[in-house]
C-alpha angles and dihedrals in degrees: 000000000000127000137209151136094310090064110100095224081066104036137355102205103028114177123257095249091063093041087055091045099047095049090054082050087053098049105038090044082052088049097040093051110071081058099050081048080064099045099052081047086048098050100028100249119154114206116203104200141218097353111172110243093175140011089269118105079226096049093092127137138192135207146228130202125188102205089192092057112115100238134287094035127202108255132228124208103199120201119192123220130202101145099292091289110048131073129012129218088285093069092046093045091108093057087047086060100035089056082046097055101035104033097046083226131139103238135211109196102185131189111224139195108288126214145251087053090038116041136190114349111016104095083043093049090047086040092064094029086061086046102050084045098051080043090060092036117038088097103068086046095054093266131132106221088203090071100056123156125181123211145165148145136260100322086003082067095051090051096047087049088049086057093040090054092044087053098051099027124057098239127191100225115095086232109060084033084068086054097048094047093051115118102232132076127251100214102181140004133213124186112168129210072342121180112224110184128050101188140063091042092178081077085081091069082069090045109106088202099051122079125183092292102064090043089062087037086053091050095043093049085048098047091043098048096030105031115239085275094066103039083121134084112258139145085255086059095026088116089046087066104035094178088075091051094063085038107050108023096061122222116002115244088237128042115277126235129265105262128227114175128157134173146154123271095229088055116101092222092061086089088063101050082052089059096048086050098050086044088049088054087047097047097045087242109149107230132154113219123206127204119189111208106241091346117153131216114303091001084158095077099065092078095200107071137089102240092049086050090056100045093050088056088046095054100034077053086056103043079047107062094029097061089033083056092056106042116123083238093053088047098045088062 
């Protein structure tokens, strides 16, 4: 079942609006699973649950198989968002299948540590410790630890981005060192309407996307996952904000993944995927940037739509030829 803020192992006196929040999670993830039971049957997708990645009760994975994959399958290391404190790998299951089934991917969909009971850096510190677990264990699974992509929405981006940068920097923390010593290869990232940078919450007032609202949404995620002592940017914080990590630390030590990244202009964090995009260039990283006309924060999710139907091709197109560019056939030629 889905987990958030309301649950007394995160927080003991959570607000009514996230009470709130949280219960319509719930209810919507019980009635939505007997039809995503008929979807994996549908498409041929085996799902492994509730594997342990970490020493952590939170740190629990699940797996999809695709039946149909030629063998070994790139492999996809999904990250959910919902602000560092909100969802669970059962309300991202969807997105788990659907990566499965279009992309032709073996997915690993986790559950990680959750503010405001566990603060900075804990879902970073999960994030790289499922990675370097699905690194060590693809195989078993059908996977090819060599094609590896990271992705993830909203803070799931941030947190994709953050693995992607402690496989391809030296970074000081024990945590992304672990990253950068595995012995795989991440091959693309895909953080999606991702935001990038935790502190300095006031940044939001600039922000043409952003209204009041998101301003008081910025300061509550900072002062949940920070703690009100560390709002601002500083080295202790610099992975919870990973943009700054591509702007202001120059060129990675290892080559840095290819990039995929969409989201709606009326998103806030729209600002944020510019400003990947402008480091990318910067950088030389090749990336390729969407940007969904009057779309709102997680639009892809209304499947319906045009837009969402756009993006899911673009991204199933992306997890294709990546993967396709670094299979051992396609670099044996």
């Amino acid at each position: 079942m889905a987990v958030a803020v309301d649950d007394p192992r995160f927080a003991p006196r959570p607000s009514f609006r996230r009470r709130t929040l949280n219960r319509v999670m719930k209810i919507s993830t019980a009635m939505t699973g007997h039809i995503a039971r008929g979807r994996l049957e549908r498409d041929n997708i085996e799902v492994i649950r509730d594997l342990s990645y970490g020493p952590h009760e939170f740190n629990k994975l699940d797996v999809y198989r695709p039946q149909f994959a030629a063998r070994p399958m790139p492999v996809l290391l999904y990250i959910h968002g919902g602000a560092f404190s909100l969802c669970s790998k059962e309300t991202h299951r969807g997105i788990a299948r659907a990566s499965a089934w279009g992309g032709q991917y073996l997915v690993f969909n986790i559950d990680y540590r959750l503010a405001p009971r566990f603060k900075f850096p804990c879902a970073h510190e999960d994030a790289c410790a499922a990675y370097v677990w699905v690194a060590e264990n693809c195989a078993r699974f059908g996977g090819d630890p060599q094609r590896i992509v990271v992705a993830g929405e909203s803070a799931g981006g941030n947190l994709a981005l953050s693995v992607a940068i402690a496989a391809s920097y030296k970074r000081p923390e024990i945590w992304a060192k672990k990253v950068y010593n595995a012995k795989a290869k991440i091959i693309g990232v895909k953080p999606i309407m991702p935001y990038l940078q935790v502190t300095n919450a006031a940044r939001q007032s600039n922000n043409p996307g952003a209204g009041w609202l998101a301003l008081r949404a910025a300061r509550a995620i900072a002062k949940a996952y920070l703690g009100s002592s560390r709002v601002q940017p500083s080295s202790q914080t610099m992975m919870a904000d990973p943009i700054r990590v591509l702007e202001e630390c120059g060129a990675s030590d290892k080559p840095f993944p290819a990039v995929f990244s969409g989201v709606g202009t009326w998103d806030v964090c729209c600002e944020d995927v510019q400003r990947l995009e402008r480091a990318c260039d910067r950088l030389g990283v090749p990336a390729e940037m969407h940007y969904y006309p009057r779309e709102i924060h997680a639009f892809h999710v209304f499947a319906w739509r045009e837009n969402s139907r756009l993006y899911w091709s673009q991204a199933f197109s992306f997890l294709r030829k990546t993967a396709a560019a670094a299979s051992p056939l396609a670099l044996t030629v």
